[in-house]
Amino acid sequence: MKYRIIPVTPFQQNCTLLWCEQTMKAAVVDPGGDLARIKAAVAEESVELEKILLTHAHIDHAGGTAALARELELTIEGPGRDDEFWIEGLPKQSEMFGFPDVEVFTPDRWLEDGDRVSFGEVTLEVIHCPGHTPGHVVFYHRPSALALVGDVLFQGSIGRTDFPRGDHATLIRSIREKLFPLGDEIDFIPGHGPMSTFGMERQTNPFVADRFG
Ligand SMILES: [Zn+2]
């Protein structure tokens, strides 16, 4: 599997294009907006986009989903059903943050812990990691030891939990009990900012480092 990070929206959200090197079939994770930039990356990499995968339904992650899915006839998988209220609230989120008009959508498939999603010959494992939003999921590609964690964990920080149905203790548990056990060597692409590894965060992250546990 190969990947390319495409920062989108005024929040510089790390939308990520993933593709299978054998078939060149691709999925895009969290197309929050700036669809021209995403489509340019798809063309430059000469991949065939077939799916949208969503970690959660905040506007900077999911805002471009409906338009992109319709234009390119893509299926939408994720997030967890508990994020449905955030999808229904996309127009309100858009208004609040000054984003362009956004449409609501219904995913073709809601995702649950233990599910698998695939494109080409690539399979990703789905890990439910609530706390930032109740239906937040993480995508894990075991063969390349890479996780796409959305707004669960960042280099040196964690996701906000001051939104409706956010919960700090739940988020910490998601990170410590579901992500860290995957292994110190796992690289992760967060929803914002630079990549890191779970091992580095276990050592240095002031919210979830082992010594604060
Ligand atoms: Zn978020």
Short mmCIF file of C-alpha atoms and ligand atoms in Angstrom, two decimals:
data_model
loop_
_atom_site.label_atom_id
_atom_site.label_comp_id
_atom_site.label_asym_id
_atom_site.label_seq_id
_atom_site.Cartn_x
_atom_site.Cartn_y
_atom_site.Cartn_z
CA MET A 1 0.00 0.00 0.00
CA LYS A 2 1.19 3.51 -0.77
CA TYR A 3 -0.16 6.78 0.58
CA ARG A 4 -0.08 10.51 0.05
CA ILE A 5 -1.21 13.07 2.61
CA ILE A 6 -3.20 16.00 1.22
CA PRO A 7 -3.82 18.76 3.79
CA VAL A 8 -7.30 20.19 3.20
CA THR A 9 -9.56 22.93 4.55
CA PRO A 10 -8.50 25.96 6.60
CA PHE A 11 -7.87 23.45 9.43
CA GLN A 12 -5.13 21.71 7.40
CA GLN A 13 -6.72 18.35 7.95
CA ASN A 14 -4.60 15.41 6.77
CA CYS A 15 -6.83 13.92 4.10
CA THR A 16 -4.98 10.80 2.91
CA LEU A 17 -5.04 9.04 -0.43
CA LEU A 18 -4.30 5.32 -0.04
CA TRP A 19 -3.76 2.93 -2.93
CA CYS A 20 -2.96 -0.66 -3.78
CA GLU A 21 0.26 -0.90 -5.76
CA GLN A 22 -0.87 -4.11 -7.50
CA THR A 23 -4.17 -2.79 -8.85
CA MET A 24 -3.78 1.01 -8.47
CA LYS A 25 -7.24 1.08 -6.90
CA ALA A 26 -7.50 3.76 -4.23
CA ALA A 27 -9.47 5.03 -1.25
CA VAL A 28 -9.48 8.53 0.19
CA VAL A 29 -9.68 8.95 3.95
CA ASP A 30 -11.46 12.03 5.32
CA PRO A 31 -12.06 14.29 2.30
CA GLY A 32 -13.00 17.36 4.34
CA GLY A 33 -12.93 19.77 1.40
CA ASP A 34 -10.63 21.24 -1.26
CA LEU A 35 -11.86 18.58 -3.67
CA ALA A 36 -9.83 20.02 -6.58
CA ARG A 37 -6.66 19.32 -4.61
CA ILE A 38 -7.77 15.75 -3.89
CA LYS A 39 -8.70 15.11 -7.52
CA ALA A 40 -5.35 16.53 -8.66
CA ALA A 41 -3.52 14.08 -6.38
CA VAL A 42 -5.60 11.20 -7.76
CA ALA A 43 -4.66 12.22 -11.31
CA GLU A 44 -0.98 12.74 -10.48
CA GLU A 45 -0.67 9.30 -8.90
CA SER A 46 -2.66 7.71 -11.76
CA VAL A 47 -4.86 5.78 -9.36
CA GLU A 48 -8.49 4.78 -9.65
CA LEU A 49 -10.46 6.10 -6.70
CA GLU A 50 -13.25 3.78 -5.61
CA LYS A 51 -14.02 4.55 -1.98
CA ILE A 52 -14.31 7.22 0.69
CA LEU A 53 -13.39 6.13 4.21
CA LEU A 54 -14.35 8.32 7.17
CA THR A 55 -12.79 8.30 10.64
CA HIS A 56 -15.48 10.61 12.04
CA ALA A 57 -17.96 13.20 10.84
CA HIS A 58 -16.51 16.57 11.83
CA ILE A 59 -16.70 19.07 8.97
CA ASP A 60 -12.95 19.25 8.29
CA HIS A 61 -12.90 15.45 7.84
CA ALA A 62 -16.26 14.76 6.18
CA GLY A 63 -17.33 18.06 4.57
CA GLY A 64 -16.45 17.09 0.98
CA THR A 65 -17.85 13.57 1.18
CA ALA A 66 -21.28 13.98 -0.44
CA ALA A 67 -20.03 16.05 -3.38
CA LEU A 68 -17.03 13.83 -4.09
CA ALA A 69 -19.05 10.61 -3.78
CA ARG A 70 -21.66 11.87 -6.22
CA GLU A 71 -19.19 13.25 -8.76
CA LEU A 72 -16.94 10.18 -8.87
CA GLU A 73 -19.56 7.57 -7.92
CA LEU A 74 -17.71 6.42 -4.82
CA THR A 75 -18.99 4.32 -1.97
CA ILE A 76 -18.80 5.79 1.53
CA GLU A 77 -17.68 3.57 4.41
CA GLY A 78 -17.61 4.85 7.97
CA PRO A 79 -17.66 6.32 10.45
CA GLY A 80 -19.49 4.47 13.26
CA ARG A 81 -23.26 4.95 13.47
CA ASP A 82 -22.91 6.93 16.70
CA ASP A 83 -21.55 9.79 14.54
CA GLU A 84 -24.83 10.06 12.63
CA PHE A 85 -25.79 13.18 14.59
CA TRP A 86 -22.57 14.84 13.45
CA ILE A 87 -23.37 14.03 9.79
CA GLU A 88 -26.86 15.49 10.22
CA GLY A 89 -25.22 18.53 11.79
CA LEU A 90 -22.76 19.16 8.93
CA PRO A 91 -24.68 22.21 7.57
CA LYS A 92 -24.61 23.73 11.06
CA GLN A 93 -20.89 22.94 11.48
CA SER A 94 -20.28 24.52 8.08
CA GLU A 95 -22.05 27.70 9.08
CA MET A 96 -20.23 27.86 12.40
CA PHE A 97 -16.75 27.53 10.89
CA GLY A 98 -17.38 29.49 7.67
CA PHE A 99 -16.98 26.50 5.38
CA PRO A 100 -18.63 26.37 1.93
CA ASP A 101 -22.06 24.77 1.56
CA VAL A 102 -22.04 21.17 2.57
CA GLU A 103 -24.52 18.33 2.07
CA VAL A 104 -25.46 15.58 4.42
CA PHE A 105 -25.15 12.00 3.23
CA THR A 106 -25.82 8.46 4.39
CA PRO A 107 -22.80 6.15 4.39
CA ASP A 108 -23.16 3.00 2.32
CA ARG A 109 -21.76 1.18 5.32
CA TRP A 110 -21.46 2.12 8.99
CA LEU A 111 -18.32 0.66 10.54
CA GLU A 112 -17.88 -1.23 13.79
CA ASP A 113 -14.92 -2.45 15.77
CA GLY A 114 -13.38 -5.49 14.08
CA ASP A 115 -14.74 -4.70 10.61
CA ARG A 116 -12.48 -4.75 7.59
CA VAL A 117 -12.49 -2.37 4.63
CA SER A 118 -10.72 -3.01 1.37
CA PHE A 119 -9.71 -1.52 -1.97
CA GLY A 120 -7.77 -3.45 -4.59
CA GLU A 121 -5.80 -6.08 -2.68
CA VAL A 122 -5.41 -3.92 0.43
CA THR A 123 -7.36 -4.66 3.60
CA LEU A 124 -7.55 -2.27 6.55
CA GLU A 125 -8.70 -3.22 10.02
CA VAL A 126 -11.29 -1.00 11.69
CA ILE A 127 -10.80 -0.08 15.33
CA HIS A 128 -13.54 1.79 17.18
CA CYS A 129 -11.87 4.56 19.23
CA PRO A 130 -14.56 6.75 20.83
CA GLY A 131 -13.89 9.82 22.95
CA HIS A 132 -13.36 12.64 20.44
CA THR A 133 -16.64 11.61 18.80
CA PRO A 134 -18.70 8.56 19.81
CA GLY A 135 -18.48 6.86 16.41
CA HIS A 136 -14.81 7.58 15.67
CA VAL A 137 -12.91 4.76 13.97
CA VAL A 138 -9.22 4.22 13.21
CA PHE A 139 -7.97 2.43 10.09
CA TYR A 140 -5.02 0.10 10.57
CA HIS A 141 -2.90 -1.48 7.83
CA ARG A 142 -1.10 -4.27 9.63
CA PRO A 143 1.33 -5.23 6.78
CA SER A 144 2.85 -1.74 6.69
CA ALA A 145 2.44 -1.02 10.42
CA LEU A 146 0.52 2.16 9.65
CA ALA A 147 -2.57 3.58 11.35
CA LEU A 148 -4.79 6.48 10.31
CA VAL A 149 -6.07 7.78 13.60
CA GLY A 150 -8.11 10.88 12.71
CA ASP A 151 -8.52 13.15 15.71
CA VAL A 152 -7.89 10.50 18.37
CA LEU A 153 -4.15 11.12 18.81
CA PHE A 154 -1.67 13.70 17.57
CA GLN A 155 2.06 14.14 17.90
CA GLY A 156 2.28 15.48 21.46
CA SER A 157 -1.46 15.88 21.95
CA ILE A 158 -4.89 14.22 21.80
CA GLY A 159 -8.25 15.07 20.29
CA ARG A 160 -10.59 17.63 21.85
CA THR A 161 -13.33 16.23 24.03
CA ASP A 162 -15.34 19.38 24.72
CA PHE A 163 -17.86 18.71 21.93
CA PRO A 164 -21.27 17.07 22.42
CA ARG A 165 -20.80 13.40 23.35
CA GLY A 166 -17.03 13.83 23.62
CA ASP A 167 -15.46 12.22 26.69
CA HIS A 168 -11.91 12.61 27.93
CA ALA A 169 -11.64 9.38 29.95
CA THR A 170 -13.08 7.39 27.04
CA LEU A 171 -10.56 8.93 24.65
CA ILE A 172 -7.61 8.12 26.92
CA ARG A 173 -8.87 4.53 27.21
CA SER A 174 -9.19 4.26 23.41
CA ILE A 175 -5.58 5.33 22.98
CA ARG A 176 -4.07 3.25 25.77
CA GLU A 177 -6.16 0.12 25.42
CA LYS A 178 -6.79 -0.07 21.67
CA LEU A 179 -4.00 1.80 19.86
CA PHE A 180 -0.87 1.42 21.98
CA PRO A 181 -1.17 -2.39 22.20
CA LEU A 182 -0.69 -2.52 18.41
CA GLY A 183 2.99 -1.83 19.05
CA ASP A 184 5.54 0.93 19.65
CA GLU A 185 6.79 0.72 16.08
CA ILE A 186 3.45 1.62 14.50
CA ASP A 187 3.56 4.81 12.44
CA PHE A 188 0.42 6.89 12.53
CA ILE A 189 -1.07 9.63 10.39
CA PRO A 190 -3.05 11.96 12.64
CA GLY A 191 -5.90 14.19 11.51
CA HIS A 192 -3.67 17.23 11.85
CA GLY A 193 0.06 17.88 12.04
CA PRO A 194 3.08 15.61 11.57
CA MET A 195 3.23 11.83 11.74
CA SER A 196 4.61 10.02 14.77
CA THR A 197 4.80 6.52 16.25
CA PHE A 198 2.85 5.03 19.15
CA GLY A 199 6.17 4.38 20.92
CA MET A 200 7.15 8.04 20.71
CA GLU A 201 3.79 9.12 22.15
CA ARG A 202 4.07 6.56 24.95
CA GLN A 203 7.33 8.25 25.91
CA THR A 204 6.62 11.92 25.35
CA ASN A 205 2.92 12.73 24.97
CA PRO A 206 1.84 14.66 28.10
CA PHE A 207 -1.72 13.27 27.87
CA VAL A 208 -1.05 9.57 27.41
CA ALA A 209 2.61 8.81 28.15
CA ASP A 210 3.14 5.66 30.22
CA ARG A 211 4.58 7.56 33.17
CA PHE A 212 1.31 9.48 33.60
CA GLY A 213 -0.82 6.33 33.48
ZN ZN B 1 -12.61 16.05 14.78
#
